[in-house]
CSV table of C-alpha atoms in Angstrom, one decimal:
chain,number,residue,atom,x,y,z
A,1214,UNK,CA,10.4,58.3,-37.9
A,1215,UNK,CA,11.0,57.3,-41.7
A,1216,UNK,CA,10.3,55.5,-44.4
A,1217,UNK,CA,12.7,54.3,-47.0
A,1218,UNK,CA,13.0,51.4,-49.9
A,1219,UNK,CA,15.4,48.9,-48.5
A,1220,UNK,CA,15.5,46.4,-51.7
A,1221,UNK,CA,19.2,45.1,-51.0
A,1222,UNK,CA,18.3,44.8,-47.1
A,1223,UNK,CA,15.0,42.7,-48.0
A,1224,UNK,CA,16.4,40.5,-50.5
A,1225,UNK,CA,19.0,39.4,-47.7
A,1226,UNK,CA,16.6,39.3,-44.9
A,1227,UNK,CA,14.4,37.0,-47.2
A,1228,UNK,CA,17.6,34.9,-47.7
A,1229,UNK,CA,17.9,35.3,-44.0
A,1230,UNK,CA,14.2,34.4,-43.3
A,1231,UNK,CA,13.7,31.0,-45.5
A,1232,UNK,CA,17.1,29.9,-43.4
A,1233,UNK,CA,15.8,30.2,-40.7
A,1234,UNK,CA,12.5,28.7,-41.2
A,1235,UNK,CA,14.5,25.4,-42.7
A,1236,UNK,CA,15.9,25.2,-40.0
A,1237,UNK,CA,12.6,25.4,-38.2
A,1238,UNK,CA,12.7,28.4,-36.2
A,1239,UNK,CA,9.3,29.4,-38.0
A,1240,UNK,CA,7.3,26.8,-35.4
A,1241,UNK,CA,4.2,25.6,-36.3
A,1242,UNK,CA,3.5,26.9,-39.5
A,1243,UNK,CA,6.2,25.8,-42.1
A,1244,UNK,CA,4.7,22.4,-40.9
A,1245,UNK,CA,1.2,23.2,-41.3
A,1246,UNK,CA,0.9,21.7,-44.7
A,1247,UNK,CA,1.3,18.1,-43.9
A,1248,UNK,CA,1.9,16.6,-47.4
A,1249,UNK,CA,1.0,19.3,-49.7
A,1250,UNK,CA,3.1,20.7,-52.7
A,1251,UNK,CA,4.9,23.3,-52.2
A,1252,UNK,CA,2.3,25.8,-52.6
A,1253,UNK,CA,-0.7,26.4,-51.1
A,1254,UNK,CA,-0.5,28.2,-47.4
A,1255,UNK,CA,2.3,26.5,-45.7
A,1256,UNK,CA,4.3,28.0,-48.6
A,1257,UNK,CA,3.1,31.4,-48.3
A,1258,UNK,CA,3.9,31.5,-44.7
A,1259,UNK,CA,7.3,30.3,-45.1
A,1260,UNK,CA,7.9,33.1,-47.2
A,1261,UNK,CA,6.8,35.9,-44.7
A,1262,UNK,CA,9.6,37.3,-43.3
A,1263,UNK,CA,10.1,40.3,-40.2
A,1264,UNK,CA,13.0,41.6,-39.2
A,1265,UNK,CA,13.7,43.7,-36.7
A,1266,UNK,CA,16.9,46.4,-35.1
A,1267,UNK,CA,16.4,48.3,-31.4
A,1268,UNK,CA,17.9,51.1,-30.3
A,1269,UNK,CA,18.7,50.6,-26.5
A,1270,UNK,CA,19.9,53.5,-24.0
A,1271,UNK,CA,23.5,53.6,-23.4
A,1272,UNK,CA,24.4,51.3,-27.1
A,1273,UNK,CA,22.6,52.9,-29.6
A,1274,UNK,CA,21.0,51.1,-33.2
A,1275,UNK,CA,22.0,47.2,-32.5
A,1276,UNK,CA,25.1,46.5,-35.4
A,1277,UNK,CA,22.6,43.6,-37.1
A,1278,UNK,CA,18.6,42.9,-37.6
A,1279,UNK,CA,17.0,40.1,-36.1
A,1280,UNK,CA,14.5,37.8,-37.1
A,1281,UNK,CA,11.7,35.6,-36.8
A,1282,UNK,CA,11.5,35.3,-33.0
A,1283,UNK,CA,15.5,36.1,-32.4
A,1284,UNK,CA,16.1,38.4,-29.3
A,1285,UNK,CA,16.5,42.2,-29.9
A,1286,UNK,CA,17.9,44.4,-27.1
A,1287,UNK,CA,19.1,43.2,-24.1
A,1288,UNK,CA,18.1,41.2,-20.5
A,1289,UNK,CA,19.4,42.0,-17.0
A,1290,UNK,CA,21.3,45.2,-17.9
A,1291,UNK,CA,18.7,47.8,-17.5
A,1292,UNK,CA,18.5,48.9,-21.2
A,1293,UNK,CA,15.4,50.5,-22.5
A,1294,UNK,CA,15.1,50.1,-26.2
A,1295,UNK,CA,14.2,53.4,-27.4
A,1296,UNK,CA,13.2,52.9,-30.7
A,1297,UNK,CA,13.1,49.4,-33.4
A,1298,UNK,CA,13.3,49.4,-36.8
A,1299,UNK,CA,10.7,46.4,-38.9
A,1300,UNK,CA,11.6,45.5,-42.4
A,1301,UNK,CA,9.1,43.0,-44.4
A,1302,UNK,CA,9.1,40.5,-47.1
A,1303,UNK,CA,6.0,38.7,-48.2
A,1304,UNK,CA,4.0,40.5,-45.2
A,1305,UNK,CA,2.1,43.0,-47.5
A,1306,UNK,CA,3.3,45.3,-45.2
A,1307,UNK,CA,3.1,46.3,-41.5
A,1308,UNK,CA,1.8,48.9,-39.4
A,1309,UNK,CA,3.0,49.9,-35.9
A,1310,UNK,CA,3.3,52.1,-33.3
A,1311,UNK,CA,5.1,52.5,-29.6
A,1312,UNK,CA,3.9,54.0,-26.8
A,1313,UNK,CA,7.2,56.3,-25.2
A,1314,UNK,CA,7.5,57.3,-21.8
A,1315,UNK,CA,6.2,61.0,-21.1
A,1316,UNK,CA,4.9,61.2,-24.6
A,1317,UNK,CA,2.2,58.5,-25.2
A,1318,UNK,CA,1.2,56.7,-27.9
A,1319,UNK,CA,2.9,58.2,-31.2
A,1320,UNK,CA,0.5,58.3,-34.3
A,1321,UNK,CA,0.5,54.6,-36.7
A,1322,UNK,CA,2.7,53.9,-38.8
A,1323,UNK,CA,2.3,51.7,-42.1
A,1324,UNK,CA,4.6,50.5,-44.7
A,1325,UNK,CA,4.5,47.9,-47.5
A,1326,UNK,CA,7.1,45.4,-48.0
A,1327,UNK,CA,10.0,46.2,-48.4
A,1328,UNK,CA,10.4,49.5,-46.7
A,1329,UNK,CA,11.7,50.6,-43.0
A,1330,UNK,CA,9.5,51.2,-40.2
A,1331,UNK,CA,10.5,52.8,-37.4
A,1332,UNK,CA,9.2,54.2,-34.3
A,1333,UNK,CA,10.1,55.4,-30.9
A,1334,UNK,CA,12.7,58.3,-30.6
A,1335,UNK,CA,16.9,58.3,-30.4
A,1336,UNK,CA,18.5,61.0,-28.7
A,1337,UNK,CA,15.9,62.1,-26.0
A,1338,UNK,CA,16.5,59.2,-23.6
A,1339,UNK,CA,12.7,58.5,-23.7
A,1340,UNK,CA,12.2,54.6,-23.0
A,1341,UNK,CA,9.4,52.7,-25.2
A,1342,UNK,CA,6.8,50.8,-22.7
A,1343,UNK,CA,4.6,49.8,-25.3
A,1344,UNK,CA,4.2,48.5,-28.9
A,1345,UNK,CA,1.3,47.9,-31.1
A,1346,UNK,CA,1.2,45.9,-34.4
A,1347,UNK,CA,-1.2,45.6,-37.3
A,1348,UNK,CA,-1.0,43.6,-40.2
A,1349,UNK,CA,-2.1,44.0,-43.7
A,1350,UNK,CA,-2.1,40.6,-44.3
A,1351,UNK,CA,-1.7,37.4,-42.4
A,1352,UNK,CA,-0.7,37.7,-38.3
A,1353,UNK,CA,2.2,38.6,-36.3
A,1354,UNK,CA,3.3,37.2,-33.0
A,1355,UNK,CA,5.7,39.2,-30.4
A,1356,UNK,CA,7.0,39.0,-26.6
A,1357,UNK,CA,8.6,41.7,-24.8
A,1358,UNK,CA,10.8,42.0,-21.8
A,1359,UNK,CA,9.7,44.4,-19.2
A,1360,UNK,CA,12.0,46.3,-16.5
A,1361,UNK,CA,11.1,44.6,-13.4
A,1362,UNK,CA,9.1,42.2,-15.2
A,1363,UNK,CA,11.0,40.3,-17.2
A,1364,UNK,CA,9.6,38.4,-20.7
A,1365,UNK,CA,5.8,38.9,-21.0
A,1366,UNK,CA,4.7,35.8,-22.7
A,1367,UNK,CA,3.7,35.7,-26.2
A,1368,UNK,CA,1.2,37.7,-27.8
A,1369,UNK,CA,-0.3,36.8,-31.4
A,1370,UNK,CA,-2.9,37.8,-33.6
A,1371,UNK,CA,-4.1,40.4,-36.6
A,1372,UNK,CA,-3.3,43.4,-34.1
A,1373,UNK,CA,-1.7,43.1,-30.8
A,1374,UNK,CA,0.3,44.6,-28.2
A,1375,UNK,CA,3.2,43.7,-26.2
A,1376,UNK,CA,4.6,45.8,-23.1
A,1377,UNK,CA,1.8,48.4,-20.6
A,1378,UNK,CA,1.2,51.9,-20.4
A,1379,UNK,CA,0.5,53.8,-17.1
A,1380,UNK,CA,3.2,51.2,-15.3
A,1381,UNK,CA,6.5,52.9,-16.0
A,1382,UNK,CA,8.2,49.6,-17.0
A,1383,UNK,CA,10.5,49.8,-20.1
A,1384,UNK,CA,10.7,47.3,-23.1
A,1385,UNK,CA,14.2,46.2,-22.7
A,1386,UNK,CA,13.6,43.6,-25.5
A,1387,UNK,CA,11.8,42.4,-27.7
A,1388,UNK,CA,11.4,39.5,-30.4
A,1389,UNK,CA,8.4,39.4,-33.3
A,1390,UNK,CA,7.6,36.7,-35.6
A,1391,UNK,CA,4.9,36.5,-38.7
């Protein structure tokens, strides 16, 4: 687990995130403001961006990040994700932790904007079956795809979890949205 100042990687995930909410991947909330200017709360939430990178058993990191609701890891090949990686941009930051098979619940997490989050573990084969989110400012949304399960179903709010503990079922992926 680090943290480390990702400046270049936020500025193009920001460039990345008000892409893809012009192109309306954002849902509900980059239309929220009806006819408003463009300040006020729509634009704020426009410009909250999360990106996200798994680890998955057998692949190792993913090769890019993913964003606002696009699919990290993978579906119907038995892949745990064994760790994920969060980057912010107008989020005030982000707290999170995973729950990892044979270990538990590691300890919280928090960083600010612009900073990498990560949690889990590489190397030790250990799958993640749970992860918890907090946010210092606004909400977050996430759904995760369970081994034997498939997706969950959307979760949203100022804290939240996606995956279960105590059922031995992997995240094999996962997508998370502000």
């Amino acid at each position: 687990m680090r943290k480390s100042p990702t400046m270049a990687l936020a500025g193009a995930l920001l460039a990345l995130g008000c892409s893809l909410v012009g192109a309306g991947t954002a849902g509900a909330a980059g239309g929220a403001g009806g006819g408003q200017s463009g300040t006020g709360t729509a634009q704020a939430a426009a410009n909250r961006v999360l990106c996200y990178q798994a680890h998955v058993a057998g692949i190792g990191w993913e090769s890019a990040y993913s964003c606002g609701g696009v699919m990290a890891g993978t579906t119907g090949e038995g892949r745990a994700v064994e760790a994920l990686r969060f980057v912010t941009v107008g989020m005030t930051g982000l707290c999170a932790r995973a729950h990892v098979s044979t270990i538990g619940w590691q300890s919280w997490i928090c960083v600010g904007d612009n900073e990498t989050l990560e949690i889990g573990t590489t190397g030790q084969s250990l799958p993640i079956e749970a992860v918890e989110f907090q946010t210092q400012g606004g909400s977050v949304a996430a759904n995760a795809h369970l081994s034997g399960y498939g997706w969950q179903g959307w979760v949203a709010g100022g804290r939240i979890t996606v995956g279960t503990t105590g059922a031995n079922r992997s995240i094999e992926a996962i997508m998370v949205t502000p």
